[in-house]
Coordinates of C-alpha atoms in Angstrom, one line a residue:
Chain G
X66 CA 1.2 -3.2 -28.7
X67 CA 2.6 -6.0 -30.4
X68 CA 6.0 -7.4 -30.9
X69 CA 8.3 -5.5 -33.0
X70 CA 10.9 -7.3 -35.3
X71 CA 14.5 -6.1 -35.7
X72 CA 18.1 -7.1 -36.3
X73 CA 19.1 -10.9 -35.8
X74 CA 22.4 -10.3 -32.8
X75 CA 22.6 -11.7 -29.7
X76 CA 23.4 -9.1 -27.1
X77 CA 26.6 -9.7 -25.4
X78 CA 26.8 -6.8 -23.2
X79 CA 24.2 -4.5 -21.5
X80 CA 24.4 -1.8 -24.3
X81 CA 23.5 -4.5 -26.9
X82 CA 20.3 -4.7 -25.2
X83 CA 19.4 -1.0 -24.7
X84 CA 20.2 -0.7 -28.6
X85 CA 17.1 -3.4 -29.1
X86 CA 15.5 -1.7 -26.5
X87 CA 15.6 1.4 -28.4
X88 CA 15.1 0.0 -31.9
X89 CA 11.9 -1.9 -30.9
X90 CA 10.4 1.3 -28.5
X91 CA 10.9 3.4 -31.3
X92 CA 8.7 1.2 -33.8
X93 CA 6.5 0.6 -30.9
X94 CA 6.0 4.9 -30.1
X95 CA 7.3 6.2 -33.2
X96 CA 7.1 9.7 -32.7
X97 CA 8.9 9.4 -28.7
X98 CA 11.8 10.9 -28.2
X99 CA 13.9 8.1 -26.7
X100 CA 17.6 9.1 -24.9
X101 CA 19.8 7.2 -22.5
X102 CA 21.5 7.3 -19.9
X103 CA 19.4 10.3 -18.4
X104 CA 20.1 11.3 -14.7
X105 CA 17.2 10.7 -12.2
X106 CA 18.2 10.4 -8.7
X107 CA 20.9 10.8 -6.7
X108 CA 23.8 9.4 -8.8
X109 CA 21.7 7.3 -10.3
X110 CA 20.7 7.1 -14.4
X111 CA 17.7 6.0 -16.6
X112 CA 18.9 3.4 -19.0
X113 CA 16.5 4.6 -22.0
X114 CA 14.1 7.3 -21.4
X115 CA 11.1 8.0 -23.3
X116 CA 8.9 10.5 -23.7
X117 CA 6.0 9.7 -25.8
X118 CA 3.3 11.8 -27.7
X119 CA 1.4 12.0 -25.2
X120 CA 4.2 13.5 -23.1
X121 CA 3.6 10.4 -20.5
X122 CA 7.5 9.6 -19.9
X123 CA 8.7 5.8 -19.7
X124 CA 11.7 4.7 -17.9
X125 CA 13.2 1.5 -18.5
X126 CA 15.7 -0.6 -16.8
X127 CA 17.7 -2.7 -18.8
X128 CA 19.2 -5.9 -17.7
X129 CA 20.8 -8.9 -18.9
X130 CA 20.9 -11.6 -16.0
X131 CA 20.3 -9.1 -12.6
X132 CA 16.9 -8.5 -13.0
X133 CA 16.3 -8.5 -9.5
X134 CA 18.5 -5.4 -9.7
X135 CA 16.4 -3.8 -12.4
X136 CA 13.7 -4.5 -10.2
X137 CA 15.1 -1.6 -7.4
X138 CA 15.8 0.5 -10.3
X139 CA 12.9 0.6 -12.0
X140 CA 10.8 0.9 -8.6
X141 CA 13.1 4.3 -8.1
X142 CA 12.2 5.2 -11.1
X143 CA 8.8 5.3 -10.3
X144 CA 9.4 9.0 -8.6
X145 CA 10.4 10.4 -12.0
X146 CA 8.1 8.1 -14.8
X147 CA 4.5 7.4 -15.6
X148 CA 5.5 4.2 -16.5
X149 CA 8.4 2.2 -15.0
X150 CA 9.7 -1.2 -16.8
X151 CA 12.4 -3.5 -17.0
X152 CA 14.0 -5.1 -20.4
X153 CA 15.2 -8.2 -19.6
X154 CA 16.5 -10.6 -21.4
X155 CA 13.2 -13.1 -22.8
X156 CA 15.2 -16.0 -21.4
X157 CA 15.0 -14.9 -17.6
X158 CA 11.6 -13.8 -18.2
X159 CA 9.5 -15.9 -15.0
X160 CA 7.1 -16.2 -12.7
X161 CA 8.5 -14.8 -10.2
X162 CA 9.9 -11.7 -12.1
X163 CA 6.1 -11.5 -12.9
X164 CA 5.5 -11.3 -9.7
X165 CA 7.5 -9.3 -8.5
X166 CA 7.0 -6.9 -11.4
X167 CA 3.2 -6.6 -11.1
X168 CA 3.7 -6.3 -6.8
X169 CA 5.4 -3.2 -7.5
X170 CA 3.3 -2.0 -10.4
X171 CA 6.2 -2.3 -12.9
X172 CA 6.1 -3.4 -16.1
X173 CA 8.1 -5.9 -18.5
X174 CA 9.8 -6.0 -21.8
X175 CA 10.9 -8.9 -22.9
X176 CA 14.1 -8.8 -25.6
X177 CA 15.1 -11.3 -27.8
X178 CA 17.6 -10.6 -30.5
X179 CA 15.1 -9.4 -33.3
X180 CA 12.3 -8.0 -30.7
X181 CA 10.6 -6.2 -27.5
X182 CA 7.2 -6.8 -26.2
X183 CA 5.5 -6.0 -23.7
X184 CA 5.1 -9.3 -21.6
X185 CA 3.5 -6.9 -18.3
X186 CA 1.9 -3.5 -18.9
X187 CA 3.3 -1.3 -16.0
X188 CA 0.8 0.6 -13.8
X189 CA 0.8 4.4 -13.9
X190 CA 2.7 6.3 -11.1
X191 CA 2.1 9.0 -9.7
X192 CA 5.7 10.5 -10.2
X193 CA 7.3 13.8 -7.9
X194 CA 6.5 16.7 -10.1
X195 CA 10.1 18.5 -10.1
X196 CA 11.4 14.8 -10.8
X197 CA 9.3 14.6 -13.6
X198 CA 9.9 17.8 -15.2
X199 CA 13.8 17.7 -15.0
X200 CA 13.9 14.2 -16.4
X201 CA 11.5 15.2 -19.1
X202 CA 13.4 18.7 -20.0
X203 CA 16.8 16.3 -20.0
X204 CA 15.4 13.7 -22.1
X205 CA 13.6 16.2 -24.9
X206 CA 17.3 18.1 -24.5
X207 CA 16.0 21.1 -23.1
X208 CA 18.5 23.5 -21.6
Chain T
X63 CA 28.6 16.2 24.1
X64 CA 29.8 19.1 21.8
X65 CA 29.0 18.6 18.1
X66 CA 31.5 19.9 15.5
X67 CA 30.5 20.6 11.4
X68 CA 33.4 20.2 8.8
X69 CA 33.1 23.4 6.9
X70 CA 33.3 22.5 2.9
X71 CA 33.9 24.8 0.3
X72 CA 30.3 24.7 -0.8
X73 CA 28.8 25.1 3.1
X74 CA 28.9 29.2 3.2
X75 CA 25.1 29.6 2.6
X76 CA 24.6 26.8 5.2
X77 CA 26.9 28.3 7.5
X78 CA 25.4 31.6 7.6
X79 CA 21.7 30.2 7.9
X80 CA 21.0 30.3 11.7
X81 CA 18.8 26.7 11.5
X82 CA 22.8 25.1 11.3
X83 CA 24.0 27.4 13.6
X84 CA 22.5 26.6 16.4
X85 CA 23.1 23.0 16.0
X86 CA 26.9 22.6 16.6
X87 CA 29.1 24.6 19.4
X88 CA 32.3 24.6 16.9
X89 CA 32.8 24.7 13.4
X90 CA 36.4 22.2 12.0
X91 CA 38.1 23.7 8.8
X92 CA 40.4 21.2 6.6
X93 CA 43.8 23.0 6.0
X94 CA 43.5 21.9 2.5
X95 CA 40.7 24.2 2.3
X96 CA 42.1 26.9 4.7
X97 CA 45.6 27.0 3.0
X98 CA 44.1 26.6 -0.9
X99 CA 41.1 29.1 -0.3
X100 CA 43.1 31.1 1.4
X101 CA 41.6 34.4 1.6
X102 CA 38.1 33.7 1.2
X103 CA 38.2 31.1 3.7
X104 CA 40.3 33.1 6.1
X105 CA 37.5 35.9 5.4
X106 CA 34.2 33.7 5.9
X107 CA 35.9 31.8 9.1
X108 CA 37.4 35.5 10.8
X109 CA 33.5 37.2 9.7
X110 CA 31.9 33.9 11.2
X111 CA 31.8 34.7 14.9
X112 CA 31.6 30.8 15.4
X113 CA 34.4 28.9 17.3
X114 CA 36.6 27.3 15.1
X115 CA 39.6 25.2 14.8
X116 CA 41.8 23.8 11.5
X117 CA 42.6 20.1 10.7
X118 CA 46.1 20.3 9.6
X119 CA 45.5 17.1 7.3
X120 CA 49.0 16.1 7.4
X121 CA 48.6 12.1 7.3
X122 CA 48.1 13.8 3.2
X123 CA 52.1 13.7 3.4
X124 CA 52.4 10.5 4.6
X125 CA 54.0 7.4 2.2
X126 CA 52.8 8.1 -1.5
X127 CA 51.5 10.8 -2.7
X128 CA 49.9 10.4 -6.1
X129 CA 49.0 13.4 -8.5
X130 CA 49.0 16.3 -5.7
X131 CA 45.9 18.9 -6.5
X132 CA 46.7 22.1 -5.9
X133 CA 45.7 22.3 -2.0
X134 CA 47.9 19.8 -1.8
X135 CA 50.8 22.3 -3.0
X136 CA 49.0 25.2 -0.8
X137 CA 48.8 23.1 2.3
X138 CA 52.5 21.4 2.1
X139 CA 53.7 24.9 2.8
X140 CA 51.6 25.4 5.8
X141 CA 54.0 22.0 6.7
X142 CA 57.4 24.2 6.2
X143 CA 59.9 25.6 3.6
X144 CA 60.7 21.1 3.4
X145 CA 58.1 19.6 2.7
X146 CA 56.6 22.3 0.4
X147 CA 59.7 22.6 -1.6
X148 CA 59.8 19.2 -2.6
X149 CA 56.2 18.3 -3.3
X150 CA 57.2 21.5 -5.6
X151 CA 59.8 19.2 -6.9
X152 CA 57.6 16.4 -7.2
X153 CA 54.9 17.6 -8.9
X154 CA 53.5 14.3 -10.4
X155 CA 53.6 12.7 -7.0
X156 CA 55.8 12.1 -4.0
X157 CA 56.4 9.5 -1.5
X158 CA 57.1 10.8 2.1
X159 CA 58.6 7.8 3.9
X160 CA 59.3 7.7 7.4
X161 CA 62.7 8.6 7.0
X162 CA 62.0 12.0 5.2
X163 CA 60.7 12.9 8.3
X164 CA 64.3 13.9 9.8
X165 CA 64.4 15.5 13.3
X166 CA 65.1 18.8 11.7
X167 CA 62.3 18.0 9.2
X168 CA 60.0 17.8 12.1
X169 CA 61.0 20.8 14.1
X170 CA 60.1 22.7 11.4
X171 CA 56.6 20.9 10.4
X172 CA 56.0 21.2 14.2
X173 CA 56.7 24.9 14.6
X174 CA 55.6 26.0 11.3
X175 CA 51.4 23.8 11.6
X176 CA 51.3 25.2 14.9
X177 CA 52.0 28.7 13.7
X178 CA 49.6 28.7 11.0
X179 CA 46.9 28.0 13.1
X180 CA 48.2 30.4 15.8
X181 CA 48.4 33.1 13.6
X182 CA 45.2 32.7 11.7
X183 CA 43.0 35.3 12.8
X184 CA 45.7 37.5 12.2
X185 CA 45.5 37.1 8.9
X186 CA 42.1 39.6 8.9
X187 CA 44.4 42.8 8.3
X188 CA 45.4 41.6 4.9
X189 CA 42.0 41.1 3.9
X190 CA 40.1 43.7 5.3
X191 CA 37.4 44.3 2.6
X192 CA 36.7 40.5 2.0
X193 CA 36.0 40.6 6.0
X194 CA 33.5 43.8 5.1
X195 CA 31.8 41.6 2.3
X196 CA 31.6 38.4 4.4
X197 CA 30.3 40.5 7.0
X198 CA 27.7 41.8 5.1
X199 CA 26.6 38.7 4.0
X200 CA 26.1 37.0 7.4
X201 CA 24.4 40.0 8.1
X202 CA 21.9 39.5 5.2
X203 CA 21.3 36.2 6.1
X204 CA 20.6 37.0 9.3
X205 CA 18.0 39.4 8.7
X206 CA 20.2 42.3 10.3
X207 CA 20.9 46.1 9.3
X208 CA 24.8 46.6 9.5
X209 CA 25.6 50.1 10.3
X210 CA 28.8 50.0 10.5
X211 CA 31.6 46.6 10.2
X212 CA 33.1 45.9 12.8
X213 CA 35.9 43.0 13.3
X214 CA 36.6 40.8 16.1
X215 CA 38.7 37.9 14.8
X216 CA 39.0 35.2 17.0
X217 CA 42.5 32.5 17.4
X218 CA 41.3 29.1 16.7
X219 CA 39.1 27.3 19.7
X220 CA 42.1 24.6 19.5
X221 CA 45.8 24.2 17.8
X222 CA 46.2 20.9 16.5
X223 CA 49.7 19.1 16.7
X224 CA 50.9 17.6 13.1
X225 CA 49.8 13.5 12.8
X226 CA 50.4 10.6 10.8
X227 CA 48.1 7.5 10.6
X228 CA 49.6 4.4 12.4
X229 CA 48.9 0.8 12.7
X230 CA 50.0 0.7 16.4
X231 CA 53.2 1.6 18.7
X232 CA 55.5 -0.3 16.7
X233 CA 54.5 0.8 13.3
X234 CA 57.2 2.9 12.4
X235 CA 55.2 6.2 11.7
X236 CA 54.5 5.9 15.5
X237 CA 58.5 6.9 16.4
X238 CA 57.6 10.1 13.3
X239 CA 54.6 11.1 15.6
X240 CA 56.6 10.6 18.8
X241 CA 59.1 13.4 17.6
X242 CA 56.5 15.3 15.9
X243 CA 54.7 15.6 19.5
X244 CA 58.5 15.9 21.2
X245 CA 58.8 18.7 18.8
X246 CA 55.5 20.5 19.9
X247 CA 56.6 20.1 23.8
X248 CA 59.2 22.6 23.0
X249 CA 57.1 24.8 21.4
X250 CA 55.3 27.6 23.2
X251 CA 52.2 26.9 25.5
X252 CA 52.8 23.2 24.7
X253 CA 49.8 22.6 27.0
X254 CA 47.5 24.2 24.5
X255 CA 48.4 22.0 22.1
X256 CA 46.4 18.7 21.6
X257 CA 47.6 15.6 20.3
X258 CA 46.1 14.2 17.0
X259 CA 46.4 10.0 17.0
X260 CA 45.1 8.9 13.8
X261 CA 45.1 4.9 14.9
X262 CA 43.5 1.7 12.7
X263 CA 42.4 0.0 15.7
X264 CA 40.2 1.1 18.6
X265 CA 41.7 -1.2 20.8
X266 CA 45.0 0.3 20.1
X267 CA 44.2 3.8 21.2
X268 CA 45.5 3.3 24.9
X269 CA 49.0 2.3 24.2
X270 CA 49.5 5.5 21.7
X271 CA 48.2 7.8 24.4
X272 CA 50.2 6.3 27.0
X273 CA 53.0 7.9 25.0
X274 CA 51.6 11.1 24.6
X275 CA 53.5 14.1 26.2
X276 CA 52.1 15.1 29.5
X277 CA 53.0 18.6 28.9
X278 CA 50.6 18.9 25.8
X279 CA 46.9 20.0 26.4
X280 CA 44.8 17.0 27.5
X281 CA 42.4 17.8 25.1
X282 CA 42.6 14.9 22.6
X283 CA 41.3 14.1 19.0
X284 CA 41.5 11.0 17.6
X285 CA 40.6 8.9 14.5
X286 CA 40.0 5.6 14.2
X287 CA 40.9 5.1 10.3
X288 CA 38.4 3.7 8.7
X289 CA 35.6 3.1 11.1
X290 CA 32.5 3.2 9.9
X291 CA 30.0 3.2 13.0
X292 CA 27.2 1.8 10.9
X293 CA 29.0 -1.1 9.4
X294 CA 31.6 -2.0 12.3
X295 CA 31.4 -5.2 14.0
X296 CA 29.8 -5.3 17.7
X297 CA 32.8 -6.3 18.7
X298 CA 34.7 -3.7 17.7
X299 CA 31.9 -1.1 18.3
X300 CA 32.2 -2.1 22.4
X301 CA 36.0 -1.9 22.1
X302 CA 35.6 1.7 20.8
X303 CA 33.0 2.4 23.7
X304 CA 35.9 0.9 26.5
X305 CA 38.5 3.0 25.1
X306 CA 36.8 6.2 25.3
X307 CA 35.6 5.2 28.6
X308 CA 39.5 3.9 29.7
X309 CA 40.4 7.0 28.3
X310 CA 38.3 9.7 29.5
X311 CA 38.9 9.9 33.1
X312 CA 42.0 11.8 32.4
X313 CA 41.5 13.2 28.7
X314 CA 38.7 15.1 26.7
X315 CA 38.4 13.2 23.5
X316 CA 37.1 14.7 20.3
X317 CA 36.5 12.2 17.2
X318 CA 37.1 13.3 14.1
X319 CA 34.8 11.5 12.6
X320 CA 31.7 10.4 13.8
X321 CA 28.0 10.4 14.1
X322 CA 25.2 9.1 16.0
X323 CA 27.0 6.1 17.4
X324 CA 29.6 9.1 19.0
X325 CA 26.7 10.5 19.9
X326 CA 25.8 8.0 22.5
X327 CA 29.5 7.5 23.5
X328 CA 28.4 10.8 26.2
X329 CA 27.7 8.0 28.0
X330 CA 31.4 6.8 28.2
X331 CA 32.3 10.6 28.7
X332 CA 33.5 11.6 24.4
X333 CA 33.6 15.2 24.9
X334 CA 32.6 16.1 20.9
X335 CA 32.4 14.3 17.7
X336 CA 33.2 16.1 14.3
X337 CA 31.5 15.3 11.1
X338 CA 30.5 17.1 7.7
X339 CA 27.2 18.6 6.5
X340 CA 25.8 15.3 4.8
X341 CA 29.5 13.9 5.1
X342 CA 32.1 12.5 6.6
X343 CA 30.9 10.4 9.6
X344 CA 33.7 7.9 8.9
X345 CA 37.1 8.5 6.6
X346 CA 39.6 6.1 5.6
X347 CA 43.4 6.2 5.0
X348 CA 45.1 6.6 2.7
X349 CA 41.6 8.0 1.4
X350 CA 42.1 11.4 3.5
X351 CA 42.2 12.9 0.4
X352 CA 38.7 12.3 -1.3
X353 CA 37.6 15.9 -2.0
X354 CA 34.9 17.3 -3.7
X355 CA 31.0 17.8 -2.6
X356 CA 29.2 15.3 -1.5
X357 CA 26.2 13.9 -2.7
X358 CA 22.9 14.8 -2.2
X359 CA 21.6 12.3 0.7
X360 CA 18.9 12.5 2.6
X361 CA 19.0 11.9 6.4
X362 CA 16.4 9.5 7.8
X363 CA 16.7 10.5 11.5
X364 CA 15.3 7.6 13.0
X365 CA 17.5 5.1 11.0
X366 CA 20.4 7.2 11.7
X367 CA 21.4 7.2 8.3
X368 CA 21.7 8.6 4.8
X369 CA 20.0 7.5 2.1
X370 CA 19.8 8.1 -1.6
X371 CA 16.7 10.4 -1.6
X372 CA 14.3 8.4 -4.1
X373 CA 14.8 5.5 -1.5
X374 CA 14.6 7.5 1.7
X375 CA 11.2 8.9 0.0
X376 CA 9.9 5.2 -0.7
X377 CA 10.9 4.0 2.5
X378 CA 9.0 7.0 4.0
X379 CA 6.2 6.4 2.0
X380 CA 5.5 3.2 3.7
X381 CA 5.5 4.4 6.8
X382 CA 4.5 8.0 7.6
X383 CA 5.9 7.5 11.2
X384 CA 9.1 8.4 9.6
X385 CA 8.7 10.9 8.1
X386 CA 10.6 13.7 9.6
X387 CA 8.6 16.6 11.3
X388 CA 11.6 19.5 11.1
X389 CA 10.3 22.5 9.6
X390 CA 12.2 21.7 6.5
X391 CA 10.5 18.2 5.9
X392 CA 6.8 19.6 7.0
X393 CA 5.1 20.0 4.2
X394 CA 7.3 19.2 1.8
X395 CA 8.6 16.1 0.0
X396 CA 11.7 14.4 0.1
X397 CA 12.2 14.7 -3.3
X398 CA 11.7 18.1 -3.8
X399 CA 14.7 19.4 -0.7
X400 CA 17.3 21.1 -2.6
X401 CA 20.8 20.7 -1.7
X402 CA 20.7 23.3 0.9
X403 CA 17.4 21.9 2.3
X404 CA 18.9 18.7 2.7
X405 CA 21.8 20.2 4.8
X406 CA 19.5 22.5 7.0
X407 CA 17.3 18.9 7.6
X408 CA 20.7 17.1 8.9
X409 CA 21.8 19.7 11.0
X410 CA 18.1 19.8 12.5
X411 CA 18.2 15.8 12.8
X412 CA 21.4 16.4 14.4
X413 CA 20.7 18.7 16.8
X414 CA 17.7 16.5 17.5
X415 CA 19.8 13.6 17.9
X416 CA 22.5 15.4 20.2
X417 CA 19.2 16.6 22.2
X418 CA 17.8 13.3 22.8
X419 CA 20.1 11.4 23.7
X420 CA 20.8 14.3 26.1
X421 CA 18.0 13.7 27.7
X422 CA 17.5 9.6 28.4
X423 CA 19.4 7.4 30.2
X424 CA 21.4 4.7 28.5
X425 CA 18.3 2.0 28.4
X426 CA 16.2 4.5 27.1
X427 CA 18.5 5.4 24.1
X428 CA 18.8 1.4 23.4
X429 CA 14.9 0.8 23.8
X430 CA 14.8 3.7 21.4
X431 CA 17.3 1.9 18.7
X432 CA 15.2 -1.4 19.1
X433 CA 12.1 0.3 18.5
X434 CA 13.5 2.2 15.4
X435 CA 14.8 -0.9 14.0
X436 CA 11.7 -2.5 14.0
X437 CA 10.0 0.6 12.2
X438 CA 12.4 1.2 9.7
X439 CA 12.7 -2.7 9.5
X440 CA 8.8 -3.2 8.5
X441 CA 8.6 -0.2 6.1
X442 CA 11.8 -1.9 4.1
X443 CA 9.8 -4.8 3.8
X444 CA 7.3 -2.9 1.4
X445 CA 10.4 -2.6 -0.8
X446 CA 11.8 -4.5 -3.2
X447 CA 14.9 -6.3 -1.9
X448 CA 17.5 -4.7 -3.8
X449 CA 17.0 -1.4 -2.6
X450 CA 16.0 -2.3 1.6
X451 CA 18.7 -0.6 3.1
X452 CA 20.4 -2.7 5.9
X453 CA 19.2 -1.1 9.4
X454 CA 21.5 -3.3 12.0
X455 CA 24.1 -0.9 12.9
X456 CA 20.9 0.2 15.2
X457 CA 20.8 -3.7 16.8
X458 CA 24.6 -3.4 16.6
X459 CA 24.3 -0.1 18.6
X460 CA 21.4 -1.0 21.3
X461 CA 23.7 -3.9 22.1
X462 CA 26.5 -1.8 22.9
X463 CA 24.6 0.4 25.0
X464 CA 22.9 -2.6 26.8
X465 CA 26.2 -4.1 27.5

């Protein structure tokens, strides 16, 4: 998957970046359905949640500066996602957020203000069955 | 040590199901509830056949008010024809200071809290075919054939006197609680009612029951606003521990609010220790009135803890030692308990807990707290660091019981 080129902003707040998150997921799985915001666990929510032709679901944490932060989430995620990565922004992309990305399995985007790519692949999980199925039914907007 | 389950509004499966049953000896209802659901709580609590007593909740009408809910309105009446008239007339908030509190004021909150409970179970007459339904329903749950209802409403285990939250003896709500107790001395049976101190300090618990009226019941409940037994200080944790022990020699204490950490105070004589399905282990003031279910948490028994589910499953995952083997958790995972499995797996852990520590001897319970923390420690480890929960309340608590 390469990297996909879109509008020229800088994000100033989280939702910035989910909006390039979104903009550059859908022209890298066009026909995903892609929501936000999806309840996974606990009180806790899936910044953008996608659920690709294949039906294998991604979640993605999305974080400006706190990636260790989108770290936790994204390993949680895990339980309810074949795929689990964090968006961060390209600038506090590292070594050690490699690292601690690939310990867990997790993958990486990296956003700039025109793009997303993939900078880590994330491993598949193995994710909880009923975990799966409600976030998938919530995300396609199933009642 | 007698354990005692808040009842919430959303509890009545859990109630009925015999699994959480046989893992407390008395069941607390918040008058908020009792006076808002009035007759379907009166119904479940009288149809119950479990020992029960009600938390008049008035520290709710203490200082400000802000946008009363409607038990707010139900239960100010259950505080007299005074107070419930002018929350009435105040229906966007109202501040009860001190001085509201008038002598008269309190002879009447006195005589009218202690009534309510008194009278509760009489309050089955006036709902006689909610008590057949309820009825029928425990008997469902319980697997039974009822051939014909039959009613045996009990009178509250306990009355409890009305309280206010205080800093100390010369806080100034102190002299409202003084009258409020003088008040229930002249009430009938005084020595079946027990004092309520509601204090911000462990170490200040000695000086308000020094003022307590002999003549009231020597069965004492007490809450220590705000005290979290997980995140306290040691400090403050071995103050607690001396109070109760002070104390206890002449009084049964009950917290209102506790959990494993009361627990172990058996061993500095606490009678019982209340707390909520899932909830309510500590409370804060002026947060008393935080309603509303709680949310779904799973209860890592040997941490001693909640924790949000996905995390409780991850930490379990890196060490199968601890995962839980109550029939609820065998065989199934973490993240598939439903609400009401998660409360039936708490009450078990609690029961187990109570059970336990029933059985060692102080140094055992603290070489059990070491070795926990150093489990629960090493399977955080496999986590990343955001989401390791913080496990020293059980080195906090070992040294307590060590000391």
């Amino acid at each position: 998957m390469g990297r996909a080129v879109m509008s020229a902003s800088l994000p100033a707040t989280e939702l910035d970046l989910v909006r390039i998150v979104i903009a550059g997921m859908q022209m890298v799985e066009p026909d995903a359905v892609i929501a936000t915001e999806i309840p996974s666990h606990g009180r806790a929510r899936i910044d953008v949640c996608l659920v690709a032709e294949d039906e294998r679901v991604w979640a993605i944490e999305a974080k400006l500066r706190d990636w260790r932060r989108a770290i936790g989430q994204a390993f949680l995620n895990k339980s309810c996602a074949h795929y689990s990565y964090v968006a961060i922004w390209h600038e506090l992309v590292s070594e050690t957020l490699y690292a601690e990305a690939g310990e867990f399995g997790l993958g990486i985007l990296s956003v700039d203000s025109d793009s997303v790519a993939i900078a880590l692949k994330a491993v598949g999980s193995k994710p909880n069955a009923t975990m799966l199925r409600r976030v998938t039914a919530i995300c396609i907007g199933e009642p | 040590m007698k354990h005692i389950l808040a009842y919430g509004n959303s509890d009545q499966a859990s109630f009925r199901d015999e699994t959480v049953r046989a893992s407390f000896a008395y069941m607390s209802v918040p008058g908020t509830i009792a006076s808002y659901y009035a007759d379907a709580t009166a119904a479940f609590v009288l149809s119950s056949g479990i020992d029960y007593y009600i938390d008049p909740r008035t520290p709710l009408f203490q200082d400000e008010l802000r946008s009363p809910r409607a038990s707010h309105f139900t239960l100010a009446r259950w505080l007299g024809q005074t107070v419930g008239d002018y929350l009435e007339a105040n229906p966007d908030g109202a501040d009860f200071d001190a001085a509201f509190y008038s002598d008269e004021v309190l002879a009447e909150v006195a005589a009218s809290v202690v009534d309510e409970q008194r009278s509760y179970a009489g309050r089955a007459g006036g709902i006689r075919e909610k008590l057949d339904r309820y009825s029928v329903l425990l008997a469902e749950a319980q697997g039974r054939q009822l051939e014909a209802v039959e009613h045996s409403p009990a009178a509250p285990s306990f009355v409890l006197a009305p309280y206010f939250a205080v800093a100390g003896t010369s806080d100034p709500w102190w002299g409202v609680n003084r009258r409020v107790l003088a008040e229930c001395v002249q009430l009938e049976n005084p020595s079946q009612i027990s004092p309520v101190l509601a204090v911000s300090h462990p170490h200040r618990l000695h000086s308000l029951l020094a003022e307590v009226p002999e003549e009231l019941s020597n069965l004492t409940f007490y809450w220590i606003t705000g005290f979290d037994e997980r995140a306290v200080h040691v400090d403050e944790l071995i103050d607690m521990w001396n109070e109760i022990a002070d104390a206890s020699a002449e009084r049964r204490l009950v917290n209102l609010y506790g959990g494993f950490f009361s627990i172990c105070m058996e061993f500095a004589g606490l009678w019982a220790f209340n707390n909520g399905l899932g909830y309510s282990e500590s409370r804060g003031w002026p947060q008393l009135d935080a309603t509303g279910a709680a949310p779904p948490r799973y209860y890592v028994r040997d941490a001693h803890m909640y924790l949000p589910p996905a995390t409780a499953s991850a930490l379990v995952d890196g060490d199968p030692a601890l995962r839980c083997p109550c029939e609820i958790c065998t065989g199934t995972e973490i993240l598939d308990l439903g609400y009401h499995d998660l409360k039936k797996h708490f009450a078990l852990a609690r029961r187990w807990e109570c059970e336990s520590v029933a059985s060692m001897s102080e140094a055992q319970v603290a070489d059990g707290l070491g070795d926990a923390h150093g489990l629960c420690t090493s399977a955080a480890a496999l986590l990343p660091i955001r989401i390791r929960p913080d496990f020293g309340h059980l080195q906090r608590w070992k040294k307590v019981l060590e000391t």
